[in-house]
mmCIF file of C-alpha atoms in Angstrom:
data_model
loop_
_atom_site.group_PDB
_atom_site.id
_atom_site.type_symbol
_atom_site.label_atom_id
_atom_site.label_comp_id
_atom_site.label_asym_id
_atom_site.label_seq_id
_atom_site.Cartn_x
_atom_site.Cartn_y
_atom_site.Cartn_z
ATOM 1 C CA UNK A 232 0.000 0.000 0.000
ATOM 2 C CA UNK A 233 1.602 3.230 -1.215
ATOM 3 C CA UNK A 234 -0.578 5.512 0.888
ATOM 4 C CA UNK A 235 -2.073 7.162 -2.195
ATOM 5 C CA UNK A 236 -5.801 6.580 -2.504
ATOM 6 C CA UNK A 237 -7.933 6.910 -5.600
ATOM 7 C CA UNK A 238 -11.676 6.750 -6.007
ATOM 8 C CA UNK A 239 -13.598 5.279 -7.604
ATOM 9 C CA UNK A 240 -11.806 2.063 -8.483
ATOM 10 C CA UNK A 241 -13.949 1.490 -11.560
ATOM 11 C CA UNK A 242 -16.093 3.846 -13.582
ATOM 12 C CA UNK A 243 -18.318 2.972 -16.508
ATOM 13 C CA UNK A 244 -19.972 5.757 -18.443
ATOM 14 C CA UNK A 245 -21.214 6.701 -21.884
ATOM 15 C CA UNK A 246 -19.716 8.831 -24.618
ATOM 16 C CA UNK A 247 -20.287 12.531 -24.183
ATOM 17 C CA UNK A 248 -20.497 12.311 -20.418
ATOM 18 C CA UNK A 249 -18.331 13.948 -17.765
ATOM 19 C CA UNK A 250 -16.629 12.216 -14.856
ATOM 20 C CA UNK A 251 -14.476 13.217 -11.918
ATOM 21 C CA UNK A 252 -11.645 11.106 -10.562
ATOM 22 C CA UNK A 253 -10.359 11.766 -7.076
ATOM 23 C CA UNK A 254 -6.928 11.321 -5.548
ATOM 24 C CA UNK A 255 -5.655 11.734 -2.006
ATOM 25 C CA UNK A 256 -1.872 11.937 -1.754
ATOM 26 C CA UNK A 257 0.265 10.381 0.935
ATOM 27 C CA UNK A 258 0.337 12.295 4.171
ATOM 28 C CA UNK A 259 2.890 15.089 3.852
ATOM 29 C CA UNK A 260 3.197 14.964 0.076
ATOM 30 C CA UNK A 261 2.627 18.271 -1.681
ATOM 31 C CA UNK A 262 2.842 17.182 -5.323
ATOM 32 C CA UNK A 263 0.196 15.251 -7.181
ATOM 33 C CA UNK A 264 0.692 13.853 -10.681
ATOM 34 C CA UNK A 265 -1.871 12.334 -13.020
ATOM 35 C CA UNK A 266 -1.016 9.664 -15.571
ATOM 36 C CA UNK A 267 -3.065 7.806 -18.170
ATOM 37 C CA UNK A 268 -2.317 4.196 -19.054
ATOM 38 C CA UNK A 269 -3.885 2.853 -22.221
ATOM 39 C CA UNK A 270 -3.083 -0.073 -24.472
ATOM 40 C CA UNK A 271 -2.182 2.064 -27.466
ATOM 41 C CA UNK A 272 -0.454 5.005 -25.758
ATOM 42 C CA UNK A 273 1.155 3.299 -22.789
ATOM 43 C CA UNK A 274 1.775 5.310 -19.630
ATOM 44 C CA UNK A 275 1.560 9.045 -20.277
ATOM 45 C CA UNK A 276 1.964 11.987 -17.961
ATOM 46 C CA UNK A 277 -0.995 14.341 -17.919
ATOM 47 C CA UNK A 278 -0.427 17.044 -15.331
ATOM 48 C CA UNK A 279 1.283 17.913 -12.034
ATOM 49 C CA UNK A 280 0.145 20.101 -9.164
ATOM 50 C CA UNK A 281 2.321 21.281 -6.324
ATOM 51 C CA UNK A 282 0.717 22.759 -3.225
ATOM 52 C CA UNK A 283 -2.342 23.842 -5.137
ATOM 53 C CA UNK A 284 -0.637 25.237 -8.218
ATOM 54 C CA UNK A 285 -0.209 23.686 -11.633
ATOM 55 C CA UNK A 286 3.493 23.010 -12.185
ATOM 56 C CA UNK A 287 3.803 20.895 -15.291
ATOM 57 C CA UNK A 288 1.644 19.832 -18.143
ATOM 58 C CA UNK A 289 2.001 16.809 -20.373
ATOM 59 C CA UNK A 290 -0.228 15.282 -23.006
ATOM 60 C CA UNK A 291 -3.458 16.404 -21.421
ATOM 61 C CA UNK A 292 -6.400 17.029 -23.721
ATOM 62 C CA UNK A 293 -8.315 20.298 -23.529
ATOM 63 C CA UNK A 294 -11.399 18.280 -22.537
ATOM 64 C CA UNK A 295 -9.540 17.250 -19.387
ATOM 65 C CA UNK A 296 -8.810 19.478 -16.422
ATOM 66 C CA UNK A 297 -7.506 19.043 -12.922
ATOM 67 C CA UNK A 298 -7.155 20.910 -9.686
ATOM 68 C CA UNK A 299 -5.596 20.483 -6.287
ATOM 69 C CA UNK A 300 -7.524 21.652 -3.272
ATOM 70 C CA UNK A 301 -6.266 23.264 -0.042
ATOM 71 C CA UNK A 302 -6.334 19.889 1.709
ATOM 72 C CA UNK A 303 -4.042 18.695 -1.131
ATOM 73 C CA UNK A 304 -6.399 16.157 -2.622
ATOM 74 C CA UNK A 305 -6.752 16.408 -6.361
ATOM 75 C CA UNK A 306 -9.490 15.833 -8.886
ATOM 76 C CA UNK A 307 -9.185 15.048 -12.568
ATOM 77 C CA UNK A 308 -12.207 16.056 -14.620
ATOM 78 C CA UNK A 309 -12.811 14.389 -17.953
ATOM 79 C CA UNK A 310 -15.563 15.788 -20.153
ATOM 80 C CA UNK A 311 -17.143 15.060 -23.533
ATOM 81 C CA UNK A 312 -15.857 11.549 -23.123
ATOM 82 C CA UNK A 313 -14.907 9.494 -26.154
ATOM 83 C CA UNK A 314 -14.338 5.773 -26.528
ATOM 84 C CA UNK A 315 -10.612 6.417 -26.733
ATOM 85 C CA UNK A 316 -10.592 7.881 -23.232
ATOM 86 C CA UNK A 317 -11.086 4.411 -21.809
ATOM 87 C CA UNK A 318 -7.948 3.784 -19.783
ATOM 88 C CA UNK A 319 -6.457 3.341 -16.355
ATOM 89 C CA UNK A 320 -5.847 6.686 -14.692
ATOM 90 C CA UNK A 321 -3.156 6.810 -12.052
ATOM 91 C CA UNK A 322 -2.437 9.421 -9.486
ATOM 92 C CA UNK A 323 0.994 9.691 -7.912
ATOM 93 C CA UNK A 324 2.324 11.899 -5.159
ATOM 94 C CA UNK A 325 5.700 13.083 -3.956
ATOM 95 C CA UNK A 326 6.991 15.182 -1.116
ATOM 96 C CA UNK A 327 8.440 18.023 -3.108
ATOM 97 C CA UNK A 328 8.307 19.700 -6.456
ATOM 98 C CA UNK A 329 10.472 17.109 -8.151
ATOM 99 C CA UNK A 330 14.065 16.867 -6.963
ATOM 100 C CA UNK A 331 16.593 14.078 -6.651
ATOM 101 C CA UNK A 332 15.156 13.074 -3.299
ATOM 102 C CA UNK A 333 11.606 12.874 -4.586
ATOM 103 C CA UNK A 334 10.025 9.553 -5.312
ATOM 104 C CA UNK A 335 6.627 9.332 -6.939
ATOM 105 C CA UNK A 336 4.293 6.937 -5.144
ATOM 106 C CA UNK A 337 1.438 5.634 -7.247
ATOM 107 C CA UNK A 338 -2.123 4.926 -6.284
ATOM 108 C CA UNK A 339 -4.022 1.815 -7.404
ATOM 109 C CA UNK A 340 -5.656 3.644 -10.296
ATOM 110 C CA UNK A 341 -9.173 4.256 -11.567
ATOM 111 C CA UNK A 342 -10.263 2.167 -14.499
ATOM 112 C CA UNK A 343 -12.493 4.213 -16.795
ATOM 113 C CA UNK A 344 -14.612 2.478 -19.399
ATOM 114 C CA UNK A 345 -16.459 4.619 -21.919
ATOM 115 C CA UNK A 346 -19.222 2.800 -23.787
ATOM 116 C CA UNK B 61 12.963 15.636 -25.357
ATOM 117 C CA UNK B 62 13.721 12.548 -23.362
ATOM 118 C CA UNK B 63 12.596 9.039 -24.245
ATOM 119 C CA UNK B 64 12.910 5.472 -23.031
ATOM 120 C CA UNK B 65 13.066 2.290 -25.058
ATOM 121 C CA UNK B 66 12.474 -1.087 -23.480
ATOM 122 C CA UNK B 67 13.649 -3.934 -25.660
ATOM 123 C CA UNK B 68 11.320 -6.898 -25.534
ATOM 124 C CA UNK B 69 7.678 -6.502 -24.628
ATOM 125 C CA UNK B 70 7.667 -10.034 -23.204
ATOM 126 C CA UNK B 71 10.458 -11.894 -21.440
ATOM 127 C CA UNK B 72 10.138 -15.447 -20.171
ATOM 128 C CA UNK B 73 12.611 -17.059 -17.790
ATOM 129 C CA UNK B 74 12.699 -20.201 -15.703
ATOM 130 C CA UNK B 75 12.473 -20.015 -11.949
ATOM 131 C CA UNK B 76 16.014 -19.588 -10.601
ATOM 132 C CA UNK B 77 17.373 -18.159 -13.836
ATOM 133 C CA UNK B 78 18.862 -14.721 -14.374
ATOM 134 C CA UNK B 79 16.439 -11.915 -15.100
ATOM 135 C CA UNK B 80 17.613 -9.223 -17.534
ATOM 136 C CA UNK B 81 15.230 -6.489 -18.640
ATOM 137 C CA UNK B 82 16.675 -3.950 -21.036
ATOM 138 C CA UNK B 83 16.195 -0.195 -20.984
ATOM 139 C CA UNK B 84 17.859 2.450 -23.113
ATOM 140 C CA UNK B 85 17.235 6.129 -22.684
ATOM 141 C CA UNK B 86 17.679 9.271 -24.693
ATOM 142 C CA UNK B 87 18.242 12.572 -22.955
ATOM 143 C CA UNK B 88 20.205 15.708 -23.734
ATOM 144 C CA UNK B 89 20.795 16.385 -20.040
ATOM 145 C CA UNK B 90 21.797 14.069 -17.186
ATOM 146 C CA UNK B 91 18.746 11.970 -16.470
ATOM 147 C CA UNK B 92 17.290 10.388 -13.409
ATOM 148 C CA UNK B 93 16.242 6.826 -14.153
ATOM 149 C CA UNK B 94 13.715 4.570 -12.491
ATOM 150 C CA UNK B 95 12.359 1.071 -12.635
ATOM 151 C CA UNK B 96 8.789 0.455 -11.535
ATOM 152 C CA UNK B 97 6.897 -2.830 -11.274
ATOM 153 C CA UNK B 98 3.174 -3.278 -11.833
ATOM 154 C CA UNK B 99 1.465 -6.410 -10.558
ATOM 155 C CA UNK B 100 -1.900 -7.333 -12.075
ATOM 156 C CA UNK B 101 -4.679 -4.933 -11.123
ATOM 157 C CA UNK B 102 -2.337 -2.847 -8.999
ATOM 158 C CA UNK B 103 -0.553 0.473 -9.209
ATOM 159 C CA UNK B 104 3.119 0.983 -9.887
ATOM 160 C CA UNK B 105 5.697 0.288 -7.221
ATOM 161 C CA UNK B 106 9.196 1.757 -7.289
ATOM 162 C CA UNK B 107 11.913 -0.884 -7.534
ATOM 163 C CA UNK B 108 14.929 1.406 -7.680
ATOM 164 C CA UNK B 109 16.166 4.742 -8.923
ATOM 165 C CA UNK B 110 19.362 6.334 -10.201
ATOM 166 C CA UNK B 111 19.909 9.997 -9.334
ATOM 167 C CA UNK B 112 23.547 10.591 -10.317
ATOM 168 C CA UNK B 113 25.172 8.956 -7.293
ATOM 169 C CA UNK B 114 26.473 5.380 -7.517
ATOM 170 C CA UNK B 115 26.035 3.890 -10.984
ATOM 171 C CA UNK B 116 25.090 0.472 -9.597
ATOM 172 C CA UNK B 117 21.776 0.799 -7.853
ATOM 173 C CA UNK B 118 20.275 -1.831 -5.618
ATOM 174 C CA UNK B 119 16.557 -1.992 -5.185
ATOM 175 C CA UNK B 120 13.893 -4.028 -3.482
ATOM 176 C CA UNK B 121 13.226 -7.729 -3.976
ATOM 177 C CA UNK B 122 16.821 -8.451 -5.030
ATOM 178 C CA UNK B 123 16.758 -6.306 -8.176
ATOM 179 C CA UNK B 124 19.574 -4.042 -9.248
ATOM 180 C CA UNK B 125 20.383 -1.863 -12.230
ATOM 181 C CA UNK B 126 23.522 -0.285 -13.610
ATOM 182 C CA UNK B 127 23.639 3.136 -15.208
ATOM 183 C CA UNK B 128 25.974 3.095 -18.216
ATOM 184 C CA UNK B 129 26.313 6.537 -19.712
ATOM 185 C CA UNK B 130 28.425 5.366 -22.666
ATOM 186 C CA UNK B 131 25.708 2.910 -23.645
ATOM 187 C CA UNK B 132 22.771 5.112 -22.528
ATOM 188 C CA UNK B 133 21.439 2.060 -20.754
ATOM 189 C CA UNK B 134 19.870 1.216 -17.411
ATOM 190 C CA UNK B 135 19.201 -2.520 -17.559
ATOM 191 C CA UNK B 136 17.454 -4.274 -14.681
ATOM 192 C CA UNK B 137 18.795 -7.563 -13.381
ATOM 193 C CA UNK B 138 18.082 -10.144 -10.739
ATOM 194 C CA UNK B 139 20.332 -13.196 -10.247
ATOM 195 C CA UNK B 140 17.561 -15.697 -9.572
ATOM 196 C CA UNK B 141 13.955 -15.326 -10.658
ATOM 197 C CA UNK B 142 11.066 -16.210 -8.358
ATOM 198 C CA UNK B 143 7.525 -16.978 -9.397
ATOM 199 C CA UNK B 144 6.452 -13.861 -7.502
ATOM 200 C CA UNK B 145 8.512 -11.702 -9.892
ATOM 201 C CA UNK B 146 5.991 -12.220 -12.676
ATOM 202 C CA UNK B 147 4.686 -8.748 -13.438
ATOM 203 C CA UNK B 148 5.089 -5.849 -15.850
ATOM 204 C CA UNK B 149 8.194 -3.719 -15.480
ATOM 205 C CA UNK B 150 8.513 -0.127 -16.586
ATOM 206 C CA UNK B 151 11.656 1.908 -17.059
ATOM 207 C CA UNK B 152 11.209 5.665 -16.709
ATOM 208 C CA UNK B 153 13.277 8.817 -17.055
ATOM 209 C CA UNK B 154 12.926 12.299 -15.654
ATOM 210 C CA UNK B 155 14.879 15.402 -16.572
ATOM 211 C CA UNK B 156 15.037 18.919 -15.137
ATOM 212 C CA UNK B 157 12.032 21.106 -15.789
ATOM 213 C CA UNK B 158 12.298 23.915 -18.269
ATOM 214 C CA UNK B 159 11.523 26.715 -15.851
ATOM 215 C CA UNK B 160 13.560 25.707 -12.817
ATOM 216 C CA UNK B 161 15.840 23.011 -11.566
ATOM 217 C CA UNK B 162 13.010 20.827 -10.352
ATOM 218 C CA UNK B 163 12.364 17.580 -12.149
ATOM 219 C CA UNK B 164 8.981 16.936 -13.494
ATOM 220 C CA UNK B 165 7.041 14.086 -14.809
ATOM 221 C CA UNK B 166 8.240 10.643 -15.579
ATOM 222 C CA UNK B 167 8.482 9.496 -19.175
ATOM 223 C CA UNK B 168 7.838 5.778 -19.259
ATOM 224 C CA UNK B 169 8.911 3.044 -21.611
ATOM 225 C CA UNK B 170 6.323 0.730 -23.102
ATOM 226 C CA UNK B 171 6.875 -1.923 -20.454
ATOM 227 C CA UNK B 172 8.175 -5.496 -20.375
ATOM 228 C CA UNK B 173 6.000 -8.321 -19.161
ATOM 229 C CA UNK B 174 8.061 -10.870 -17.257
ATOM 230 C CA UNK B 175 6.867 -14.449 -17.114
ATOM 231 C CA UNK B 176 8.514 -16.923 -14.772
ATOM 232 C CA UNK B 177 8.164 -20.573 -15.677
ATOM 233 C CA UNK B 178 8.288 -23.233 -12.959
#
């Protein structure tokens, strides 16, 4: 158990819908990262937040957005869902902003299925 | 931009045999390198990481990896495979962010599925 929690574990929805994935980082960690794992794209970085502020952006679609709240939990919002958005979405957390001493600890993931 | 190539999407070894999972990286700046393991229906767990200290890195579960700058490689090895090692293994790289010295997201390889035969 990494200490990172993600809810829900599974999510099944229809095309065009909007969903919210939630992540609680390990106690004391200030950074939260979101990754998408799909069969065709592999593991891809989406976005990073550090202490409430966006710090880095990867291959995140405009239909996707995220935020980190004052209690440091984070939410990833996916809208206008398409079949291709079906994937495993991981959240990871680390203590700092990303230095040599930082290790990213991954949650168990949320499996999103878009029908 | 940095990238990681893992040679061999599937590797099969016998129990007790040497495990060798290959990873080559591309980076214009000194990278940090990582190996993660993913067991079925679970998240990723860090096995080991290289952050510019000793080039031979020892990790959990008897795994180790050697950073070879001349070969741009970071291969993962274990002397004797156990059935419990069957999983998917990901090599990843991180490099300094553009705006400050902090390192950002991980760039992952495509993964290698390790099978261990009895």
